Short mmCIF file of N, CA and C in Angstrom, two decimals:
data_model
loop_
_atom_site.label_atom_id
_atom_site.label_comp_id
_atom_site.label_asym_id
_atom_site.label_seq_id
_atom_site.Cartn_x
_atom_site.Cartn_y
_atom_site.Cartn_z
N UNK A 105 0.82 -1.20 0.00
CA UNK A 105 0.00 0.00 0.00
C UNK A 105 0.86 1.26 0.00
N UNK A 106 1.92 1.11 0.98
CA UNK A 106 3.02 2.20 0.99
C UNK A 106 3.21 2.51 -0.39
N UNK A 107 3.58 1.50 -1.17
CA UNK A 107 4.67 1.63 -2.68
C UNK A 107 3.01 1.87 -3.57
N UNK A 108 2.13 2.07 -3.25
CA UNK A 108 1.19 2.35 -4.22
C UNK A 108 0.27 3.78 -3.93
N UNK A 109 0.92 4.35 -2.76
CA UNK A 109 0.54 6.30 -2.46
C UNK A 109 -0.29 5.94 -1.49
N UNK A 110 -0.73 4.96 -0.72
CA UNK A 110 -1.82 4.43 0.61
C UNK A 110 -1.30 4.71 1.66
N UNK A 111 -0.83 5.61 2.66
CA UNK A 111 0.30 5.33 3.35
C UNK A 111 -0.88 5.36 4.49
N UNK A 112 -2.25 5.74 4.43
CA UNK A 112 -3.03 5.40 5.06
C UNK A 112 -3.66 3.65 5.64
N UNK A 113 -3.86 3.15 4.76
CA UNK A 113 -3.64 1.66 4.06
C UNK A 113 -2.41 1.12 4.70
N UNK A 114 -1.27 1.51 4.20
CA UNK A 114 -0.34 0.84 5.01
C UNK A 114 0.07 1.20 6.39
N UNK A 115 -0.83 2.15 6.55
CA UNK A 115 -0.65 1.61 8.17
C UNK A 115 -1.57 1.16 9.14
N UNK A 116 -2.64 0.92 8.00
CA UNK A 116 -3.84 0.74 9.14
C UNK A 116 -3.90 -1.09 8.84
N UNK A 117 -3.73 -1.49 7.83
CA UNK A 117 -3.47 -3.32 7.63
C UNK A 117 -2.97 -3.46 8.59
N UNK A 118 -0.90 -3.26 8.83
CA UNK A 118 -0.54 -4.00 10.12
C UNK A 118 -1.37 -3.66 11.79
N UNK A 119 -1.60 -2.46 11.77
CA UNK A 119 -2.83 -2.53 13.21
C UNK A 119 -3.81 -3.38 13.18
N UNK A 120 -4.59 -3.73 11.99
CA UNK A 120 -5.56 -4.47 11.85
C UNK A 120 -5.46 -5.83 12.05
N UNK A 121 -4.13 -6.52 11.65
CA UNK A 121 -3.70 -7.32 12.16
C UNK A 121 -3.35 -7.78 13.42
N UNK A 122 -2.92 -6.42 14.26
CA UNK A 122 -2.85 -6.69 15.50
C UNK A 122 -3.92 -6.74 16.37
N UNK A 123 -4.85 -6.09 16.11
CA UNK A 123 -6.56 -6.29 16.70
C UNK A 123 -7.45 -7.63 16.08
N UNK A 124 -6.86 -8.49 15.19
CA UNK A 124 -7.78 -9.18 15.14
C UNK A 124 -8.54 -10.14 16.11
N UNK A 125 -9.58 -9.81 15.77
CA UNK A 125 -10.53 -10.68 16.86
C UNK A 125 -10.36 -12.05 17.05
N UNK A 126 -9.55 -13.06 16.58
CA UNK A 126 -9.31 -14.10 16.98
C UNK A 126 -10.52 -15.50 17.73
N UNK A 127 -10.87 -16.14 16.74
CA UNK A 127 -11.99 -16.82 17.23
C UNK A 127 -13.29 -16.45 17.45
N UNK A 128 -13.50 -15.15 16.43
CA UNK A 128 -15.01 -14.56 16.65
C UNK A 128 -15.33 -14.79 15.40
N UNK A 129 -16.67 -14.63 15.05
CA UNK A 129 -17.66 -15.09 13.63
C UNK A 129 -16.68 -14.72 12.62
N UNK A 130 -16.67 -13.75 12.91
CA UNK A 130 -15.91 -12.73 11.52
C UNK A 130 -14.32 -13.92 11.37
N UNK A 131 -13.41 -13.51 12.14
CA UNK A 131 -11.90 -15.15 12.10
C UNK A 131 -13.03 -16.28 11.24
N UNK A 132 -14.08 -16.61 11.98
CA UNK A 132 -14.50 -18.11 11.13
C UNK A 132 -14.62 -17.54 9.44
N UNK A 133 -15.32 -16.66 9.60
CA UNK A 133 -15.66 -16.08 8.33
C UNK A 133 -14.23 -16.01 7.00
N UNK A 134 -13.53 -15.89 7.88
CA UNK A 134 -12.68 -14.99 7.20
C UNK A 134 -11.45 -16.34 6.88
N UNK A 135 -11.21 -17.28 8.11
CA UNK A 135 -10.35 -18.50 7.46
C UNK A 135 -11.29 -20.00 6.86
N UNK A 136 -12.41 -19.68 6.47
CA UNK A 136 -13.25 -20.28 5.83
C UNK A 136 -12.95 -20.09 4.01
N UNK A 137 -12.19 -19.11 3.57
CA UNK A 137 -11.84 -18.85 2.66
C UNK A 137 -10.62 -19.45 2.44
N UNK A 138 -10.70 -20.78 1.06
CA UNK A 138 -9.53 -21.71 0.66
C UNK A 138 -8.83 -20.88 -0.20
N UNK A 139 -7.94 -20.86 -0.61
CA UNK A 139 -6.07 -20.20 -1.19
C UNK A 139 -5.71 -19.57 -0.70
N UNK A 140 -5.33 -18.01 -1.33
CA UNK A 140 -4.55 -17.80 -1.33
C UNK A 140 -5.66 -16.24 -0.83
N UNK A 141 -5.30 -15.90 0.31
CA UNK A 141 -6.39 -14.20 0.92
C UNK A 141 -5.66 -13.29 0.69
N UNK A 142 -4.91 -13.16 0.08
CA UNK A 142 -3.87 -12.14 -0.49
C UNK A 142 -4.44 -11.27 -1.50
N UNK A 143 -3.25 -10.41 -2.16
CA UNK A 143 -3.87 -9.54 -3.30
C UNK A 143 -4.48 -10.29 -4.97
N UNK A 144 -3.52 -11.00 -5.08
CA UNK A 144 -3.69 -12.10 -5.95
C UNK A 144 -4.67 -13.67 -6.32
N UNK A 145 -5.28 -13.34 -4.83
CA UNK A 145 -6.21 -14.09 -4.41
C UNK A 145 -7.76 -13.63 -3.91
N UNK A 146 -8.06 -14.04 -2.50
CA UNK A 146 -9.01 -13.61 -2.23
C UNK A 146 -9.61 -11.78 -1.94
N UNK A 147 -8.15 -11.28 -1.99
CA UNK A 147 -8.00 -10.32 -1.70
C UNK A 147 -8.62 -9.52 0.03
N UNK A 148 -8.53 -10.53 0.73
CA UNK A 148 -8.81 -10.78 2.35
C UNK A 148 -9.00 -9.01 2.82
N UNK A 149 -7.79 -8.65 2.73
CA UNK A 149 -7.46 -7.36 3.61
C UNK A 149 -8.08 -6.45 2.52
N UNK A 150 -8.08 -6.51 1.26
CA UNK A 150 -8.98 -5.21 1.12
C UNK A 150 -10.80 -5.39 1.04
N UNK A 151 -10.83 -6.36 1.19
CA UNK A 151 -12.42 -6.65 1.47
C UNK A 151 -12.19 -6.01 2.83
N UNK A 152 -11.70 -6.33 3.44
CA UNK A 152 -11.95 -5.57 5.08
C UNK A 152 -11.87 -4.72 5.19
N UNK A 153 -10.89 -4.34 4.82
CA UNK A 153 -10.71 -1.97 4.62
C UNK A 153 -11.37 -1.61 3.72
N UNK A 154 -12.27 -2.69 3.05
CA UNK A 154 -13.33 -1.50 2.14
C UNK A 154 -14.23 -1.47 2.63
N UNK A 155 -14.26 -2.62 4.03
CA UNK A 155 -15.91 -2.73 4.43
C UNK A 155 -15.82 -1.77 5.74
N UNK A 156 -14.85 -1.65 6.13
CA UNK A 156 -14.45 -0.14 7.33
C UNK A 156 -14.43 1.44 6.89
N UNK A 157 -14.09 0.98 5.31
CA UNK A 157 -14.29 2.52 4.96
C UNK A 157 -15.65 2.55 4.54
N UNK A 158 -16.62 1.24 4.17
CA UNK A 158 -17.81 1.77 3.63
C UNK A 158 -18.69 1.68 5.08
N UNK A 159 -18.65 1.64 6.32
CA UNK A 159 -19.02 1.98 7.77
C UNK A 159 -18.58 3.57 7.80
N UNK A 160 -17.49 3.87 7.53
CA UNK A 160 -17.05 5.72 7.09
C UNK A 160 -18.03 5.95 6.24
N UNK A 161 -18.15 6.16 5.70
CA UNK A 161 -18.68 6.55 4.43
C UNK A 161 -20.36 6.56 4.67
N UNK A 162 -20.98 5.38 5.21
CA UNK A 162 -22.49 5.72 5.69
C UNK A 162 -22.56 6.45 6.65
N UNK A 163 -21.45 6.89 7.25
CA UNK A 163 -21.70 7.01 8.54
C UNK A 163 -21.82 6.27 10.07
N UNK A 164 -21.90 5.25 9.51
CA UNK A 164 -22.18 4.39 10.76
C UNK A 164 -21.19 3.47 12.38
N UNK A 165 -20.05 4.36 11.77
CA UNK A 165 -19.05 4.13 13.07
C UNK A 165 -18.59 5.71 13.66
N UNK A 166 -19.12 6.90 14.48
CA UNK A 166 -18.93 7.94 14.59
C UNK A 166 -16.93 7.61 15.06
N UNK A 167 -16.48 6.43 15.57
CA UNK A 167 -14.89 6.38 16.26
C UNK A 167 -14.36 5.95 15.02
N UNK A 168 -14.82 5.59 13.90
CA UNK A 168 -13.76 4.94 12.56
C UNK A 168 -13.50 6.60 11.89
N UNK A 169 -14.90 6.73 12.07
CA UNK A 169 -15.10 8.25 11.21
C UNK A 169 -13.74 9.51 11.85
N UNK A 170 -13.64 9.19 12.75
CA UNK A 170 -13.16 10.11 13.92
C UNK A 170 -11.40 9.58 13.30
N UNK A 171 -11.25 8.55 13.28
CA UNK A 171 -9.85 7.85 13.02
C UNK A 171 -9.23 7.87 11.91
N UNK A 172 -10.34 8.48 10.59
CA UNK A 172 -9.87 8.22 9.12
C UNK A 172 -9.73 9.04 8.61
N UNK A 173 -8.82 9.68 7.76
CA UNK A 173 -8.36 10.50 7.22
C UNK A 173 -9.53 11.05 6.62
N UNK A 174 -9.36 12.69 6.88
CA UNK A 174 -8.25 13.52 6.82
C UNK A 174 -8.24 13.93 8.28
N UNK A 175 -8.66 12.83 9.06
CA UNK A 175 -8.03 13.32 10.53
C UNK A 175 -6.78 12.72 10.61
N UNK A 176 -5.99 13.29 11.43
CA UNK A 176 -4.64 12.50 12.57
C UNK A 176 -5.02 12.08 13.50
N UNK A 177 -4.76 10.68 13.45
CA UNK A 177 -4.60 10.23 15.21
C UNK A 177 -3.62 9.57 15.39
N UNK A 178 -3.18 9.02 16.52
CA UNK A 178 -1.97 8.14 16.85
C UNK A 178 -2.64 6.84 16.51
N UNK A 179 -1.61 5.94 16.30
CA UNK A 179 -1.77 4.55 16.33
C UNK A 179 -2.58 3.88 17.15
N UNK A 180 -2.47 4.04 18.41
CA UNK A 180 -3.65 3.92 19.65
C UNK A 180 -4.78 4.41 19.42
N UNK A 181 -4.62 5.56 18.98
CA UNK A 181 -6.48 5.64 18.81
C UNK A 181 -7.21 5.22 17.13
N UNK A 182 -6.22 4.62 16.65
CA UNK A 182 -6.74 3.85 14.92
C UNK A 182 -7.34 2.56 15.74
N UNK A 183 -5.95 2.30 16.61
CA UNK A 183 -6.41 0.80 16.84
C UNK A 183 -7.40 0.65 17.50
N UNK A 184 -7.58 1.47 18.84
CA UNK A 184 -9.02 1.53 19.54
C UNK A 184 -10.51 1.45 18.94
N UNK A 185 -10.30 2.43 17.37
CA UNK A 185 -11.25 2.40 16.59
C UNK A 185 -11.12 1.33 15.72
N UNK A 186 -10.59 0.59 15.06
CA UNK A 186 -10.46 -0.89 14.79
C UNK A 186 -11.00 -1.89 15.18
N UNK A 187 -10.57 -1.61 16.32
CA UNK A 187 -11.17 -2.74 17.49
C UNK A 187 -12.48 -2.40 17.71
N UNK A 188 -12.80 -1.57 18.25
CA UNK A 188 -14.43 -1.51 18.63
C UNK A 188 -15.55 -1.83 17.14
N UNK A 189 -15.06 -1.64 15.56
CA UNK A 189 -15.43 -1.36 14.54
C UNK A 189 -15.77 -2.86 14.28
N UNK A 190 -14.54 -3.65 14.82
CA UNK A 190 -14.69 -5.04 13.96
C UNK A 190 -15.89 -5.62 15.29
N UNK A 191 -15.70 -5.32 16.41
CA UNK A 191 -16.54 -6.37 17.70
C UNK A 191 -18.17 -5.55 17.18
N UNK A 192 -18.55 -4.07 17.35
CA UNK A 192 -19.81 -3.50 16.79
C UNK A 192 -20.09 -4.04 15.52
N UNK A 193 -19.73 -4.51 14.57
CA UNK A 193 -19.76 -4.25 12.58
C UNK A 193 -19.58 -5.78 11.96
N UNK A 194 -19.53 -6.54 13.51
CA UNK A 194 -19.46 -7.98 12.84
C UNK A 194 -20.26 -8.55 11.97
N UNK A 195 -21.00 -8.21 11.94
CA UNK A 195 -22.13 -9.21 10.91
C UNK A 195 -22.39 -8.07 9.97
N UNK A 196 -22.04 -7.20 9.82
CA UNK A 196 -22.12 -6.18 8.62
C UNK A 196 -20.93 -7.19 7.91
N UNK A 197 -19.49 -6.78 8.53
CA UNK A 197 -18.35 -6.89 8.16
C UNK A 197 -18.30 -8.79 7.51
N UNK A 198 -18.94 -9.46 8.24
CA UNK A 198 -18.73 -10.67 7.58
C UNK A 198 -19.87 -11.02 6.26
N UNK A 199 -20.64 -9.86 6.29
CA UNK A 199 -21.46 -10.08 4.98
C UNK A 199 -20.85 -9.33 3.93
N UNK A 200 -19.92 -8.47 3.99
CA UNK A 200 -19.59 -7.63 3.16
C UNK A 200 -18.18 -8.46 2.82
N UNK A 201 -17.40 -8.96 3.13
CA UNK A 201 -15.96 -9.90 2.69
C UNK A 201 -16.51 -11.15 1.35
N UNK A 202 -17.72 -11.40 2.03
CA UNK A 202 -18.47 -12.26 0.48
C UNK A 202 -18.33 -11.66 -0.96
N UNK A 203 -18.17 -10.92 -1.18
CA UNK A 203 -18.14 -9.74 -2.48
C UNK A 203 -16.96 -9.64 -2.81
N UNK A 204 -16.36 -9.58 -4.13
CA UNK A 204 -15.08 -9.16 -4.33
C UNK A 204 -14.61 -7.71 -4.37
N UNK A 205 -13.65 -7.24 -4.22
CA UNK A 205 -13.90 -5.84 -4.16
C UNK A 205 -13.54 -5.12 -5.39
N UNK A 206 -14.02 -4.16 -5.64
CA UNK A 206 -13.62 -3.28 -7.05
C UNK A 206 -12.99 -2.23 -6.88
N UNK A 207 -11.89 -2.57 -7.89
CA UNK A 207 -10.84 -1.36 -7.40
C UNK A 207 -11.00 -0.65 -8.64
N UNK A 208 -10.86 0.82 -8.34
CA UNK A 208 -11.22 2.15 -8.95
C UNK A 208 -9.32 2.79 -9.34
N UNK A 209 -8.50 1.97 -10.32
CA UNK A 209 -7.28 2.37 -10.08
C UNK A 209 -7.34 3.11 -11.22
N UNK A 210 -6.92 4.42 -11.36
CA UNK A 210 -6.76 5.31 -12.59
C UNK A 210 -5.48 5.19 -13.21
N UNK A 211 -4.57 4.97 -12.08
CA UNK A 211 -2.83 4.88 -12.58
C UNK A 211 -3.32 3.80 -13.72
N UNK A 212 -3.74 2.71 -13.95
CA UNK A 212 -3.74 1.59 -15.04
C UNK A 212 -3.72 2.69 -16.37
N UNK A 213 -4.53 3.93 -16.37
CA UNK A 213 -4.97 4.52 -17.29
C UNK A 213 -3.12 4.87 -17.95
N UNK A 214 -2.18 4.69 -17.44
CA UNK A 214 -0.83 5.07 -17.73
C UNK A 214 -0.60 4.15 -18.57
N UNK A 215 -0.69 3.06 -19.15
CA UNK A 215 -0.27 2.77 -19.96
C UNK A 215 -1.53 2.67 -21.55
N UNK A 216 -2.37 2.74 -20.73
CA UNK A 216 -3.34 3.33 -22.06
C UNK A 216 -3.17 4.60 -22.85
N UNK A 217 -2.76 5.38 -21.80
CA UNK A 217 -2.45 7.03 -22.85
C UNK A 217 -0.90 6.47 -23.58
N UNK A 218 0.21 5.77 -23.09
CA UNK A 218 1.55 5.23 -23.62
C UNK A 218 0.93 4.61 -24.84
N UNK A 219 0.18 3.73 -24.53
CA UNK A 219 -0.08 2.57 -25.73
C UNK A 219 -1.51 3.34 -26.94
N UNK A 220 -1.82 4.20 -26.54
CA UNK A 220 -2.55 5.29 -27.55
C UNK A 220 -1.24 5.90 -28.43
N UNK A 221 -0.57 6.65 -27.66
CA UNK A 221 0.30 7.43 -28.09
C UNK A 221 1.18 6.76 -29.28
N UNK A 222 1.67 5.70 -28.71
CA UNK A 222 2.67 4.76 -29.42
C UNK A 222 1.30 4.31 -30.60
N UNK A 223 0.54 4.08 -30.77
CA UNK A 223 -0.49 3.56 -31.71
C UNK A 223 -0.62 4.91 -32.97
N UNK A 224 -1.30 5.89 -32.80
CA UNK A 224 -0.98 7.12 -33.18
C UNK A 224 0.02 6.97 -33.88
N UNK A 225 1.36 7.31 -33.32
CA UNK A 225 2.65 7.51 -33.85
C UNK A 225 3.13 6.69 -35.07
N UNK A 226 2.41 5.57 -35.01
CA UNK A 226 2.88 4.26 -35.71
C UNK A 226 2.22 4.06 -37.11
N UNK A 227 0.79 4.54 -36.45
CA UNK A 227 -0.64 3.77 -37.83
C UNK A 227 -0.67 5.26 -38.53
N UNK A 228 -0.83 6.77 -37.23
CA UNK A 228 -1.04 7.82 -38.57
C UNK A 228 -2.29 7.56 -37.98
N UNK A 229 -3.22 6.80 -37.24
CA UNK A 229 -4.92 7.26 -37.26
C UNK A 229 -4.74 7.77 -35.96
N UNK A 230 -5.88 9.17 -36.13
CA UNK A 230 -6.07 10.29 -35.23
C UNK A 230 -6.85 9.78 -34.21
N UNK A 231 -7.63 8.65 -34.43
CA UNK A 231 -8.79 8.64 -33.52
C UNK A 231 -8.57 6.60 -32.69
N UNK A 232 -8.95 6.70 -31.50
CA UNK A 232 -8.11 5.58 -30.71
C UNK A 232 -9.58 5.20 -30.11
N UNK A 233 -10.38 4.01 -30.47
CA UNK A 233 -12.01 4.04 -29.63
C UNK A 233 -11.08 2.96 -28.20
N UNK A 234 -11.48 3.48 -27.57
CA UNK A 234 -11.68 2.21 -26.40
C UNK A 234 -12.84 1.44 -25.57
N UNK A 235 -12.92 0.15 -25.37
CA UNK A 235 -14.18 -0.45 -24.80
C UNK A 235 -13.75 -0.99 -23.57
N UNK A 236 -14.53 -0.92 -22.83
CA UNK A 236 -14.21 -1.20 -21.15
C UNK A 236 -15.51 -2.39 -20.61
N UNK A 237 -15.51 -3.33 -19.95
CA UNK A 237 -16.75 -3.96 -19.50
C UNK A 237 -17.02 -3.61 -18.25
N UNK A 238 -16.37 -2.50 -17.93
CA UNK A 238 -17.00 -1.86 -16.88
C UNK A 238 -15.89 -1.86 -15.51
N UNK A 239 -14.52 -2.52 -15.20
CA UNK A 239 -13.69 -2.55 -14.59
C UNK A 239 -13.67 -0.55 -14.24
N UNK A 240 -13.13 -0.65 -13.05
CA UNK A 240 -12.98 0.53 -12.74
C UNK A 240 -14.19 1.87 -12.82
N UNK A 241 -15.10 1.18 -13.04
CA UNK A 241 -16.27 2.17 -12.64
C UNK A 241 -16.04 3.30 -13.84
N UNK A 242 -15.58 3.05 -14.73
CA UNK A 242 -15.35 3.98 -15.85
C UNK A 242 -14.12 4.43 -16.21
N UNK A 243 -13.39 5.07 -15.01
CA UNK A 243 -12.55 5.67 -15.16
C UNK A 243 -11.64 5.80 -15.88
N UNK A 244 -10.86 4.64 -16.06
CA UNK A 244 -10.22 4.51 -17.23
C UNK A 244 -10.88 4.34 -18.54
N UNK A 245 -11.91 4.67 -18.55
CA UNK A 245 -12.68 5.28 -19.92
C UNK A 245 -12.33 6.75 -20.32
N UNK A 246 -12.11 7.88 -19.50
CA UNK A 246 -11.74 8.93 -19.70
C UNK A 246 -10.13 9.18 -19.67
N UNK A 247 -9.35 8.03 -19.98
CA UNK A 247 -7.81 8.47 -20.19
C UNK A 247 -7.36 9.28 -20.73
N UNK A 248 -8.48 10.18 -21.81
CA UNK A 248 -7.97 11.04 -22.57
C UNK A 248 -8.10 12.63 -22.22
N UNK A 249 -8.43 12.41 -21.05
CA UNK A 249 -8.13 13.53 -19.85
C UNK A 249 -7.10 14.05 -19.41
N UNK A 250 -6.81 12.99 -18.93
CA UNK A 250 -5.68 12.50 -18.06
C UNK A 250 -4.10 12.42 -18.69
N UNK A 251 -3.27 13.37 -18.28
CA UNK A 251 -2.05 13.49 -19.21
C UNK A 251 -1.46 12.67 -18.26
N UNK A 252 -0.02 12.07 -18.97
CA UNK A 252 1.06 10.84 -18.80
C UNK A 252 2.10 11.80 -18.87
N UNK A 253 3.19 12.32 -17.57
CA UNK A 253 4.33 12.54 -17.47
C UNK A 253 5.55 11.21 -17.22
N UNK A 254 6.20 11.10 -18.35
CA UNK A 254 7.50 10.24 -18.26
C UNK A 254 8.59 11.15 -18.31
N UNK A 255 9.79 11.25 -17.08
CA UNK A 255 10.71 12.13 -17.19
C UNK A 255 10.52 13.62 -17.92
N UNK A 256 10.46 14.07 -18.41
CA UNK A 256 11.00 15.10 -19.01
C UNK A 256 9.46 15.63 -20.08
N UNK A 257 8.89 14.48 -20.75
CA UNK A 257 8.09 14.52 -21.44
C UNK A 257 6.49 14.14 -20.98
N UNK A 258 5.79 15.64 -21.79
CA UNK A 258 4.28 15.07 -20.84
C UNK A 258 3.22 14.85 -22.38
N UNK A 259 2.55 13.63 -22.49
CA UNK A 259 1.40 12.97 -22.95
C UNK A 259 0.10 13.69 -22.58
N UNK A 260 -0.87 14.07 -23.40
CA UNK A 260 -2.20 13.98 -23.25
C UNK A 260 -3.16 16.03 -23.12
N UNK A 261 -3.67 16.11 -22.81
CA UNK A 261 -3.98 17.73 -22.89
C UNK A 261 -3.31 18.49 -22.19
N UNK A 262 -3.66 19.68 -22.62
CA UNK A 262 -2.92 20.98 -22.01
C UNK A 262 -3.43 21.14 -20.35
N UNK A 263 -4.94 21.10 -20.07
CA UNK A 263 -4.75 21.34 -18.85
C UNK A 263 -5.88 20.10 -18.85
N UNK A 264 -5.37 19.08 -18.39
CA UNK A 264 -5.51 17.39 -17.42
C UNK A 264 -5.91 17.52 -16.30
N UNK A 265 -7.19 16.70 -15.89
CA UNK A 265 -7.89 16.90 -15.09
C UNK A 265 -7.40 15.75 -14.09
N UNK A 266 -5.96 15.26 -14.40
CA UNK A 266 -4.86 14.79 -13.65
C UNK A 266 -3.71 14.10 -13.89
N UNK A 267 -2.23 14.47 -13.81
CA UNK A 267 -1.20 13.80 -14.29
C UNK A 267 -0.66 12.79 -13.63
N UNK A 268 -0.62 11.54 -14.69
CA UNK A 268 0.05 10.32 -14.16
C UNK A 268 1.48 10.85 -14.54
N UNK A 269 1.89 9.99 -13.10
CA UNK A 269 3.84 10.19 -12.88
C UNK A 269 4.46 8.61 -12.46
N UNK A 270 4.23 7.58 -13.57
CA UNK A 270 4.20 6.71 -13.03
C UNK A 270 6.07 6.46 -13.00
N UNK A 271 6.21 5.41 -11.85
CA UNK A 271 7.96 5.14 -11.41
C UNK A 271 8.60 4.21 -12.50
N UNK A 272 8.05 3.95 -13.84
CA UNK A 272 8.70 2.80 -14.77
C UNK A 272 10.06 2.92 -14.71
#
């Protein structure tokens, strides 16, 4: 999460880890799931931080709300709110890990404006259609917004309604 701009994310996983409830519905829930609960897999931990941020987001934890950015708190009081979030939100939280989660990543859109560009350059045709089945909630449907800075050189409109700076 660190190496991907989350530094929120990466620090609230290892606390989360350290509060886990251990032998409550949600643990059954949660090592009831066969492979691999990783990113590549079940994707375990962000089903859980999406189902804590979507308790933010309704409203319905006033101490998560209190704990999540764009507030500061110390580590002690994330974890306090962690903890009380997962023992209150259990049966929210173990119905919501059933679902896979959908990630809304725009950076992907970086190699679509590259691989436009390079297409362009090559064929001579002005016009690039793209089709999406719906991954990313659109977003990377509008890449052509969105300018691509590599070193020195910037891709895409004059004023971008946001520049990718990706680390290739």
């Amino acid at each position: 999460c660190a190496a991907l701009g989350s530094p929120f994310m990466a620090r609230m996983l290892p606390l989360l880890g350290e509060v886990w409830p251990d032998g409550s519905g949600l643990d059954t829930a949660v090592r009831a799931f066969e492979g691999d609960i990783g990113p590549k897999g079940h994707s375990l931990p962000l089903r859980l931080a999406s189902g804590l941020h979507a308790l933010v987001l309704t409203e319905q934890d006033a101490d998560l709300i209190a704990a999540y950015p764009p507030n500061t708190v110390s580590d002690n009081a994330l974890r306090d709110a962690l903890t009380g979030a997962l023992v209150r939100h259990e049966t929210f939280l173990r119905d919501w890990i059933t679902s896979p989660p959908q990630t809304n990543e725009v950076r992907r859109s970086a190699v679509l404006i590259a691989g436009a560009h390079a297409l362009v350059h090559r064929t001579g045709v002005a016009l690039v259609h793209l089709s999406e089945l719906g991954a990313s909630a659109g977003l990377n449907m509008m890449w052509d917004r969105y300018a691509l800075r590599v070193g020195d050189v910037t891709f895409g409109p004059a004023s971008p309604v946001l520049t990718l700076t990706p680390d290739w």
